[in-house]
Coordinates of C-alpha atoms and ligand atoms in Angstrom, one line a residue:
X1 CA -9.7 15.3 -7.3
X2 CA -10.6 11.8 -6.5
X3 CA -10.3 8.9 -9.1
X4 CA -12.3 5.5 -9.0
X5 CA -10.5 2.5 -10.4
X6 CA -12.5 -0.2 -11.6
X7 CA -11.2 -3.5 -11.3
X8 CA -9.0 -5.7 -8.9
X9 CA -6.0 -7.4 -10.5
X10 CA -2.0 -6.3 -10.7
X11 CA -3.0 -4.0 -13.8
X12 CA -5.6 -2.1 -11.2
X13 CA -2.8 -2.0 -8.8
X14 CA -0.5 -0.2 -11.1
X15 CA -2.8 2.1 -12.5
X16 CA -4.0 3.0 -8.6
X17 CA -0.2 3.6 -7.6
X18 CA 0.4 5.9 -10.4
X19 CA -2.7 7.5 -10.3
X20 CA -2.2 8.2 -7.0
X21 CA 1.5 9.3 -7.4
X22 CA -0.1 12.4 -9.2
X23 CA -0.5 15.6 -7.0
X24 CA -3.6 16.6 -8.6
X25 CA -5.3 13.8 -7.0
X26 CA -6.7 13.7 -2.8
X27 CA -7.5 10.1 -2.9
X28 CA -7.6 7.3 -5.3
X29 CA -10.6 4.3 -4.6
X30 CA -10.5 1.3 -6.0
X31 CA -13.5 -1.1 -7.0
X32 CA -13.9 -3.9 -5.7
X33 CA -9.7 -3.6 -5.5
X34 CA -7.9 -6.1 -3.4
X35 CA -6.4 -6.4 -0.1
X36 CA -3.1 -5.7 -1.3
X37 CA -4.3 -2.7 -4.0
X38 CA -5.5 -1.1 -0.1
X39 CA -2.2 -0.2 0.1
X40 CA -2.5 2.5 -2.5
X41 CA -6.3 3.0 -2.6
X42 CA -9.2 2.9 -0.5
X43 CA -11.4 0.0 -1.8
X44 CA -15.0 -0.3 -2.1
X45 CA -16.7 -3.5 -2.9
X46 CA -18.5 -2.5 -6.1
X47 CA -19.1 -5.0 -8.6
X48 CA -17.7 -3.0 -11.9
X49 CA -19.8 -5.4 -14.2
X50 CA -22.8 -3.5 -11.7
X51 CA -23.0 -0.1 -13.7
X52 CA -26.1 0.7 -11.9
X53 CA -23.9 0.4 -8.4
X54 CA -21.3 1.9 -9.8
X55 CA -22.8 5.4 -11.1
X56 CA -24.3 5.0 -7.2
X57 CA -20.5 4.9 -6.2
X58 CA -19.1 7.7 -8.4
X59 CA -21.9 9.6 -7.5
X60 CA -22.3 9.3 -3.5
X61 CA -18.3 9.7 -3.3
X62 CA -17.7 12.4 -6.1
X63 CA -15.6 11.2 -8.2
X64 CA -14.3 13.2 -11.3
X65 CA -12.9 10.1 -13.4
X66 CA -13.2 6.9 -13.5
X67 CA -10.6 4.7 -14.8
X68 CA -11.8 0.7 -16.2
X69 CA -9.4 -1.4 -16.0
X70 CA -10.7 -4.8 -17.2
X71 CA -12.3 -5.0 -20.8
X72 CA -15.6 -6.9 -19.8
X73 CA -17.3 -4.1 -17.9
X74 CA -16.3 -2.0 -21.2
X75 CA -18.2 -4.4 -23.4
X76 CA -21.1 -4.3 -21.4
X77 CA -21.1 -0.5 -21.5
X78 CA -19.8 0.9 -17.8
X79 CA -18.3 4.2 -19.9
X80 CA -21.6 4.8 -21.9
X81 CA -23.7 4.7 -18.3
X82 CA -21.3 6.6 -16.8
X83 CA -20.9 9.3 -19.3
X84 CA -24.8 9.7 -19.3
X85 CA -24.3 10.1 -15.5
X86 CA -22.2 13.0 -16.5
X87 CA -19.2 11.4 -14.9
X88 CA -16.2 11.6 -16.7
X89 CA -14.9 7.9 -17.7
X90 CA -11.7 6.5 -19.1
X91 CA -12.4 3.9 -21.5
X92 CA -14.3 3.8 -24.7
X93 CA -18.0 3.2 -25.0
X94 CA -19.9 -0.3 -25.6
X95 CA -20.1 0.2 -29.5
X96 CA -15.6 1.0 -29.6
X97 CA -15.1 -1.8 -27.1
X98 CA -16.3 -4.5 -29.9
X99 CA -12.9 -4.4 -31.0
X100 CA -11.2 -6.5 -27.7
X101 CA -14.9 -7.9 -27.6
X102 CA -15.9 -9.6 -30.7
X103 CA -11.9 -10.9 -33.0
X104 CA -14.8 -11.0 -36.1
X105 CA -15.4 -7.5 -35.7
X106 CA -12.1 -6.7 -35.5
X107 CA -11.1 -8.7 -38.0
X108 CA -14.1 -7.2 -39.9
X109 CA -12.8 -3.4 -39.2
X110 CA -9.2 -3.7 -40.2
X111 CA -10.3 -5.5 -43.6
X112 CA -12.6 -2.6 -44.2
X113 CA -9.6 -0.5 -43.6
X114 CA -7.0 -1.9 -44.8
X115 CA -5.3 -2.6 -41.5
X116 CA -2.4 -5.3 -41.8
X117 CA -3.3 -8.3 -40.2
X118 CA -3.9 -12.3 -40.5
X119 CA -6.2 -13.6 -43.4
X120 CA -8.9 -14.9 -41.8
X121 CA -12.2 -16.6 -42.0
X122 CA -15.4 -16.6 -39.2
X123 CA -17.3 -19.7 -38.3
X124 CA -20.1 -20.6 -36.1
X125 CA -20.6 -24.5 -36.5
X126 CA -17.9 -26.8 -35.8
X127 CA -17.8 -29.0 -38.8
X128 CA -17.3 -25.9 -41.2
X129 CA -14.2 -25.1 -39.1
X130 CA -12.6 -28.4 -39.0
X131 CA -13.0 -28.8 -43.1
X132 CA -11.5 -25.5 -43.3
X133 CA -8.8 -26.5 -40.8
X134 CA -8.4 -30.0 -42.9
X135 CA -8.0 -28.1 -46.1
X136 CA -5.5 -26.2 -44.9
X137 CA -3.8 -28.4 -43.4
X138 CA -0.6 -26.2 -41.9
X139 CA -0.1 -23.7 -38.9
X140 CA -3.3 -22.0 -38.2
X141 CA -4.8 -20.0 -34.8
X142 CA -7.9 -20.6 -33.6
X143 CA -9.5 -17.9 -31.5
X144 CA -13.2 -18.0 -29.8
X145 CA -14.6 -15.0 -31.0
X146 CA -15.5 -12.9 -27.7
X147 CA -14.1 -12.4 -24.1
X148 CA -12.1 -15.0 -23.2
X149 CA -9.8 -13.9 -20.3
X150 CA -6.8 -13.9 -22.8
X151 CA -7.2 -17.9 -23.3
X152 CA -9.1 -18.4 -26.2
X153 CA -6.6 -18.2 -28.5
X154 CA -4.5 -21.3 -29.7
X155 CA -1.6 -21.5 -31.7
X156 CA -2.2 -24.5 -33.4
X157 CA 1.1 -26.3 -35.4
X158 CA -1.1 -28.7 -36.9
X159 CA -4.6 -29.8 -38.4
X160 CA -5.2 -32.3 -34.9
X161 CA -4.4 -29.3 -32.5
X162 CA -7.1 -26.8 -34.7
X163 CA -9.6 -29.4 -34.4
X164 CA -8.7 -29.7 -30.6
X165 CA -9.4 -26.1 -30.4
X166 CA -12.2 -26.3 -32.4
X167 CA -13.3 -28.5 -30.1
X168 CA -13.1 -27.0 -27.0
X169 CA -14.2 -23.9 -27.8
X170 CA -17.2 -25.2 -30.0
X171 CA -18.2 -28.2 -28.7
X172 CA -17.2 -28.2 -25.3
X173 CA -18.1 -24.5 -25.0
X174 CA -14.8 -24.0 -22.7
X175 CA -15.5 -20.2 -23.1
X176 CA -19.3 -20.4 -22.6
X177 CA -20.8 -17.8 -25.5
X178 CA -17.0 -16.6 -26.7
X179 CA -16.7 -19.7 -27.9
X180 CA -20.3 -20.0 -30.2
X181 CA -18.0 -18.4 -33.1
X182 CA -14.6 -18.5 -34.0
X183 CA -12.1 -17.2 -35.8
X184 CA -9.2 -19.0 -37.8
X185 CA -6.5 -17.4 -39.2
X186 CA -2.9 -17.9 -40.3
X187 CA -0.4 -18.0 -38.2
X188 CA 2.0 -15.4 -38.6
X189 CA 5.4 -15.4 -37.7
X190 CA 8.1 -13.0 -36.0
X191 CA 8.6 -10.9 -33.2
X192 CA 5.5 -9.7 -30.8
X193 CA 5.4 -6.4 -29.6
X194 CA 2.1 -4.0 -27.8
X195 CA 1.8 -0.8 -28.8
X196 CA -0.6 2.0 -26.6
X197 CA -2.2 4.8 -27.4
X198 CA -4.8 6.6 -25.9
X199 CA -7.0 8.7 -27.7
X200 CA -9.9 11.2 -26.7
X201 CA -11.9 10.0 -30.1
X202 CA -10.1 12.7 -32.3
X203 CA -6.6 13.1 -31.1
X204 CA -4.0 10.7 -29.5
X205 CA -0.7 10.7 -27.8
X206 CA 1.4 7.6 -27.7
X207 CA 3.0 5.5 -25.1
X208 CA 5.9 4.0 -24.8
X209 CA 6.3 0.2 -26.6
X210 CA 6.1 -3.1 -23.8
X211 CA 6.5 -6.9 -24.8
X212 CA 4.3 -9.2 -22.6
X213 CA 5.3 -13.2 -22.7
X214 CA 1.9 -15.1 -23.1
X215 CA 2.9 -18.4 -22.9
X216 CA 2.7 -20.3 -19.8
X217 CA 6.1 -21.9 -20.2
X218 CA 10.1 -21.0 -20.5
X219 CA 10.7 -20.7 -24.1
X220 CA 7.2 -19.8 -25.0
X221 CA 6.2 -23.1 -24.5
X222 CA 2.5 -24.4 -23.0
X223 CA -0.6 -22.2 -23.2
X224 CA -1.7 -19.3 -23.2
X225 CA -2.0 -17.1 -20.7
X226 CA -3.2 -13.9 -19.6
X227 CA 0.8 -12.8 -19.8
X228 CA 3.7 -14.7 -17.2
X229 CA 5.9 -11.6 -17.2
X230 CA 6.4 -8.3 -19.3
X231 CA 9.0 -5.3 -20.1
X232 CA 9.4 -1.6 -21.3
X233 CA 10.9 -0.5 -23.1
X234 CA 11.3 -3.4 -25.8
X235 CA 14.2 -3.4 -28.5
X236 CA 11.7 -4.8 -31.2
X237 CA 10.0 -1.2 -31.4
X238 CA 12.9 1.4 -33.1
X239 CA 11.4 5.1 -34.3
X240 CA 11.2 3.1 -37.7
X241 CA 9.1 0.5 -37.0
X242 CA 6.9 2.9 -34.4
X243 CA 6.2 5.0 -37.4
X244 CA 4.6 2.1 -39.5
X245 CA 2.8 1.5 -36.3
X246 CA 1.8 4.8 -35.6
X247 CA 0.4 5.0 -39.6
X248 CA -0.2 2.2 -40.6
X249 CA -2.5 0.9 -37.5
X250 CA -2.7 3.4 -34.7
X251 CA -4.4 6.1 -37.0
X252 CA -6.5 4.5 -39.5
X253 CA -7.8 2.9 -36.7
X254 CA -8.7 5.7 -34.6
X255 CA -10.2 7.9 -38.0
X256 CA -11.9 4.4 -39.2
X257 CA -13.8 4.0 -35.4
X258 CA -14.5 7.7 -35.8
X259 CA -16.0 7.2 -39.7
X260 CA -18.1 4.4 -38.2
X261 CA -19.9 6.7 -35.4
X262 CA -18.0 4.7 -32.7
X263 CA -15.1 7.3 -31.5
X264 CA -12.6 5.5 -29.2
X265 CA -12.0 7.3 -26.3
X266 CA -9.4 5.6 -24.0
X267 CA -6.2 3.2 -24.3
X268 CA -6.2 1.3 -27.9
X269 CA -3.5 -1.4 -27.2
X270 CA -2.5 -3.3 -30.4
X271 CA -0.8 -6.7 -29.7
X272 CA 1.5 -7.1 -32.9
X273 CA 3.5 -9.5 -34.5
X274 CA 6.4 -8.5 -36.7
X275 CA 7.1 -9.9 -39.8
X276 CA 10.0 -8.8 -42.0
X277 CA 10.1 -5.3 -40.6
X278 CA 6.5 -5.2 -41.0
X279 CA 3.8 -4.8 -38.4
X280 CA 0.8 -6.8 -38.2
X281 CA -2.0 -6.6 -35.5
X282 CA -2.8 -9.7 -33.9
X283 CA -5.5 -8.5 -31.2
X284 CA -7.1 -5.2 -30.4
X285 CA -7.5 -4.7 -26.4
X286 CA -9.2 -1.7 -25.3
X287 CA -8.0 -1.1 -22.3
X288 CA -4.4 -1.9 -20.4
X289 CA -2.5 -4.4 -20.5
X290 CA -1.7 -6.8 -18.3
X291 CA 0.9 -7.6 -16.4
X292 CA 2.8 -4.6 -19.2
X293 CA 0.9 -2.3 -17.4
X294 CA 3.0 -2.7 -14.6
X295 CA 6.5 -1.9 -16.2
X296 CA 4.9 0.4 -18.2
X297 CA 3.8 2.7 -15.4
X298 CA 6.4 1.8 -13.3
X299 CA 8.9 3.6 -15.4
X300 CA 6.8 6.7 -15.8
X301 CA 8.1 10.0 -14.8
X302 CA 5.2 12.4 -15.5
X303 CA 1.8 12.7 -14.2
X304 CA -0.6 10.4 -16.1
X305 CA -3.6 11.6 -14.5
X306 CA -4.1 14.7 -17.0
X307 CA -3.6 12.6 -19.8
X308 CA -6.2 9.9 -18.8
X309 CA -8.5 13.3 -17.9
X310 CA -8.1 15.0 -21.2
X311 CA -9.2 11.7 -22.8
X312 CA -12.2 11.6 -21.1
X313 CA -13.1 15.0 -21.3
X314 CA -12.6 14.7 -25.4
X315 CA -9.8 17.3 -24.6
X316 CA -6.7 16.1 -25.6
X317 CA -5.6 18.4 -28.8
X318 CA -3.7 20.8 -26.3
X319 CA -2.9 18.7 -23.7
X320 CA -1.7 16.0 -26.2
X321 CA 1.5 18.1 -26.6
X322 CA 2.8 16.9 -23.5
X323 CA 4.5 13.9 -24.0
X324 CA 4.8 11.5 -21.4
X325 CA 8.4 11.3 -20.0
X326 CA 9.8 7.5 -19.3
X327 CA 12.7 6.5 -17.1
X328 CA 14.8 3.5 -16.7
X329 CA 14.0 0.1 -18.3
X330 CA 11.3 -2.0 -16.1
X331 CA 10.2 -6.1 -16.0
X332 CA 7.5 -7.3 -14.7
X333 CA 7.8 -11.3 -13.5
X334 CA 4.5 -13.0 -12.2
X335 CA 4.1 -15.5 -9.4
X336 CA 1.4 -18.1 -10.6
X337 CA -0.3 -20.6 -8.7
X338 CA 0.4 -24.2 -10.2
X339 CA -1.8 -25.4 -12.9
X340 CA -2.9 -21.6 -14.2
X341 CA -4.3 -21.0 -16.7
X342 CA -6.8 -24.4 -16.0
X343 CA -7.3 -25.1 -12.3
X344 CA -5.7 -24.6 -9.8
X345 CA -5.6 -24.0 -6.3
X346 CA -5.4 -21.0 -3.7
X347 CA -5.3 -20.6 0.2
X348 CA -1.6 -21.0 0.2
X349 CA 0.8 -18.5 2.3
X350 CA 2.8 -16.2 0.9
X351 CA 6.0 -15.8 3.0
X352 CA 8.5 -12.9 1.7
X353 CA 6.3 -9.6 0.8
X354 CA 7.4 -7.7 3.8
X355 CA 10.9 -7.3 3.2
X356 CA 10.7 -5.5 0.0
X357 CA 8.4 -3.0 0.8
X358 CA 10.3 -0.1 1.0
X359 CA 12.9 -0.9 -2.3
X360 CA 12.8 2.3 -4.4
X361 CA 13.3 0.3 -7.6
X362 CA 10.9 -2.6 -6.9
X363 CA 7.3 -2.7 -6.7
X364 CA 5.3 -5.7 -6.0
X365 CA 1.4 -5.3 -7.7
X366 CA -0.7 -7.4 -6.5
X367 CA -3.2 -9.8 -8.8
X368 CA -4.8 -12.7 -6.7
X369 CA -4.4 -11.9 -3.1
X370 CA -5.7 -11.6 0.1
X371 CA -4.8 -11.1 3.8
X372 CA -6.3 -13.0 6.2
X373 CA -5.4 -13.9 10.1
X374 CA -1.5 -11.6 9.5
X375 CA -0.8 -13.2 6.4
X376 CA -0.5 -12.8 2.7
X377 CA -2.5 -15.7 0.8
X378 CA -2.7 -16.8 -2.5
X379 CA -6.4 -15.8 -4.2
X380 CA -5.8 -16.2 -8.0
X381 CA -3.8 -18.1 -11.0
X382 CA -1.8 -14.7 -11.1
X383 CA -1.1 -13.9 -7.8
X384 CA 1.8 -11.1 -7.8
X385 CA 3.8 -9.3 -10.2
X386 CA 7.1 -8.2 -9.1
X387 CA 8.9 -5.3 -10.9
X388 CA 11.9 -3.7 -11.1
X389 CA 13.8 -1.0 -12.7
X390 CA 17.1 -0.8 -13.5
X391 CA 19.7 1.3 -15.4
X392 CA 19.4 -1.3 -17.9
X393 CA 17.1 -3.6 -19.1
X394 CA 19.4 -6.6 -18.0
X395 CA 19.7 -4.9 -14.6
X396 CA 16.0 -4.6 -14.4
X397 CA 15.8 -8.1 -15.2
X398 CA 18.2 -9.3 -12.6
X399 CA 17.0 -7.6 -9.9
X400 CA 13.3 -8.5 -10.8
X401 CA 14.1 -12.1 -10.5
X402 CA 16.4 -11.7 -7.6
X403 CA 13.2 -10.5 -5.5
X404 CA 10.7 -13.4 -7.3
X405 CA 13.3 -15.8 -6.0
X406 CA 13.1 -14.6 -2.5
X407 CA 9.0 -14.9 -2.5
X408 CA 7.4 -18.1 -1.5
X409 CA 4.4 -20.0 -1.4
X410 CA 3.0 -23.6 -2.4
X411 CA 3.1 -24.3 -6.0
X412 CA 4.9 -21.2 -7.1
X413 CA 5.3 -21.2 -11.2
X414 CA 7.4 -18.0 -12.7
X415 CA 9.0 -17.8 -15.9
X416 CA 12.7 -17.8 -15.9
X417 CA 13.1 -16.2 -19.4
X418 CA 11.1 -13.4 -19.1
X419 CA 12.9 -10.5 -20.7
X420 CA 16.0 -12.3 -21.8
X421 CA 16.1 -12.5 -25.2
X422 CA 15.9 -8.5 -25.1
X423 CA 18.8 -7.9 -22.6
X424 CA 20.9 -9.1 -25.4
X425 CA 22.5 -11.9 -23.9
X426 CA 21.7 -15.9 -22.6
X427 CA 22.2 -14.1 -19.2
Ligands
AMP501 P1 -4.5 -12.7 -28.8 O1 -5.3 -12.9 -27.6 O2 -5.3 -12.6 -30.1 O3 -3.4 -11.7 -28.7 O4 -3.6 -14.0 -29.0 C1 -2.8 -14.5 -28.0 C2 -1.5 -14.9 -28.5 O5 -1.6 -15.8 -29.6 C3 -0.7 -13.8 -29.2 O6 0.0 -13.0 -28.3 C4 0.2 -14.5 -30.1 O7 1.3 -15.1 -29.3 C5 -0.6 -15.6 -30.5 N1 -1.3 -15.3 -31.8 C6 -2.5 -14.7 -32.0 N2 -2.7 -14.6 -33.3 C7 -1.7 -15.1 -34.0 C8 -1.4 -15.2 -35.4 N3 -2.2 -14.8 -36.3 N4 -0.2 -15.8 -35.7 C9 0.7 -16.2 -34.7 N5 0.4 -16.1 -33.4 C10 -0.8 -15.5 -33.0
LIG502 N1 -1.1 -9.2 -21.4 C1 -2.1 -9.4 -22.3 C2 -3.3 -8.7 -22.1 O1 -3.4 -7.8 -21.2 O2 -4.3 -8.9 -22.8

């Protein structure tokens, strides 16, 4: 069969390797894709927030899935356009996607089912927000309420840095419409871990657990990010804590979206916090992760393809039984260009790709790249994930960084923590 990924950053690469690891598929293509996801699928440039153009596509090459990668084509409803194409689709529809694409409706949803998470309030003028944030007056996070590339969230220590927030978000409209409301909540604290499922609207399968490090600097310092590093498995997620997951989140969720007429069909990802043993949600995403996406499938043994099939095709009650197999530990480091997540600049050479491009237990995915006169340049504030495996995750680790540190270019920024405090050691 031949599969069209939507999308063009390291998530899109992962998913197009993988997918195309699987021998039920001929050819994997990849919209609009990058120059360096054309070395594991043949890329079109098709605009995926184009739904029109890309029901053309799926259509004129015959494809029998499509896979979305990013979450704002999902919002605008890609999947719904698709499926009335009669072209099978990976990811949920318009209606399911509000939950990555409006933090009141989710925050909305999980009150209404009684889904731990923050306490939290919903405003749309700025001076209602800072009195709330004055009367509070301790830790709070304040989130613009829609699609914000993973940066509209701030983790606020004190009243000044809310009403900075606030600020930006309301005022200076930093996040354009996303920013009109906002959410503020309390600021919970503990351990983060993600969580996947994916679900064909009645019955799920889980993945494995990944940790993704948001923050832009060492220590979880600086600001958000859309995610500096990841790994798989994580220690934070034991078969106890999994089950409170699994019970209290994961299915009241998926039976609450089906009670409400909007079934989610595709990859739930709950970003949690752990408090005390317990779980807590702190965002909804409705489709991959990213970078975690990367370890995640890097350590994958079986065929994903007839999983991500069966959800589409609302099929997954017998081939739900299958559980995926994973191998060895995986991290995931990211190469950034210097000043991401605000500006920053690109054009700059990348010197040190080649010589890794045949290591069985790395994998470089690509997110902001592109070749031009024989070489490798920087196009993005995330410009290259590089993961490892190893027997361990410590291995993994070192050998993740041990490849980062031989990869080059002009204003490099990595991470050097990411993945420590889970190896077990100051390492
Ligand atoms: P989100 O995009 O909602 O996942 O938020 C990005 C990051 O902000 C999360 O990964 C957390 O590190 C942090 N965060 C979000 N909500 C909270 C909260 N209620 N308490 C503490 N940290 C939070
Ligand atoms: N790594 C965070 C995200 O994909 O939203």
């Amino acid at each position: 069969m031949r599969v069209l990924v939507l999308g063009s950053g390291g998530r899109e690469h992962a998913l197009a390797w993988a997918i195309g690891r699987s021998p039920r598929v001929e050819e994997v293509l990849c919209a609009p894709g990058s120059d360096g996801i054309r070395a594991d699928a043949r890329v079109l440039p098709v605009d995926p927030g184009d739904a029109d153009a890309v029901v053309a596509l799926a259509r004129r090459e015959s494809v029998e899935l499509v896979v979305v990668g990013p979450e704002a084509p999902l919002v605008q409803g890609v999947a719904d356009r698709l499926e009335a194409a009669g072209v099978p689709v990976f990811g949920p529809s318009a209606e399911a996607a509000r939950l990555e694409g409006s933090k009141a409706f989710a925050k909305s949803f999980m009150n209404r089912h009684r889904i731990p998470t923050a306490a939290h309030r919903v405003f749309d003028a700025p001076e209602a927000a800072e009195r709330y944030v004055e009367e509070r007056n301790g830790p709070l996070v304040v989130k613009a309420d829609g699609l914000a590339g993973g940066k509209g969230v701030s983790v606020c220590r004190d009243v000044d840095e809310a009403k900075r927030a606030i600020h930006e978000a309301m005022r200076e409209q930093r996040f354009g419409q996303a920013g009109k409301q906002v959410v503020i909540e309390e600021r919970l604290e503990g351990e983060e871990a993600s969580y996947y499922a994916i679900s064909d609207g009645r019955h799920f399968v889980c993945l494995a657990a990944a940790q993704d490090h948001k923050r832009a600097l060492d220590g979880d310092e600086g600001e958000n990010t859309g995610g500096m590093g990841a790994y798989s498995p994580t220690p934070v997620v034991d078969a106890a804590l999994e089950r409170k997951i699994v019970e209290r989140i994961v299915r009241p969720t998926l039976t609450g979206m089906r009670s409400e007429g909007r079934p989610y069909r595709g990859v739930l990802y709950v970003g949690l916090m752990i408090v005390d043993g317990d779980p807590y949600v702190i965002e909804f995403n409705v489709r991959f992760g990213d970078p975690e996406t990367q370890p995640l499938l890097f350590r994958l043994e079986s065929d994903l393809v007839p999983l991500l099939e069966a959800a589409a095709r609302a099929s997954l009650g017998s081939e739900g039984e299958a559980q995926l197999r994973f191998g060895d530990p995986a991290v995931c480091v990211v190469l950034t260009s210097a000043g991401y997540p605000r500006g920053f600049a690109t054009g700059f050479v990348i010197e040190g790709l080649e010589a890794h491009a045949s290591a069985p237990d790395v994998k470089i995915f690509h997110a902001g790249t592109r070749f031009e006169s024989g070489s490798w340049r920087t196009a993005g504030g995330r410009v290259l994930g590089v993961t490892a495996r190893g027997s361990t995750l410590a291995a993994a680790r070192q050998r993740a960084y041990e490849v980062t540190r031989s990869i080059r270019f002009k204003g490099v920024h990595v991470r050097t923590d990411i993945a420590r405090r889970a190896q077990g050691s100051d390492a």
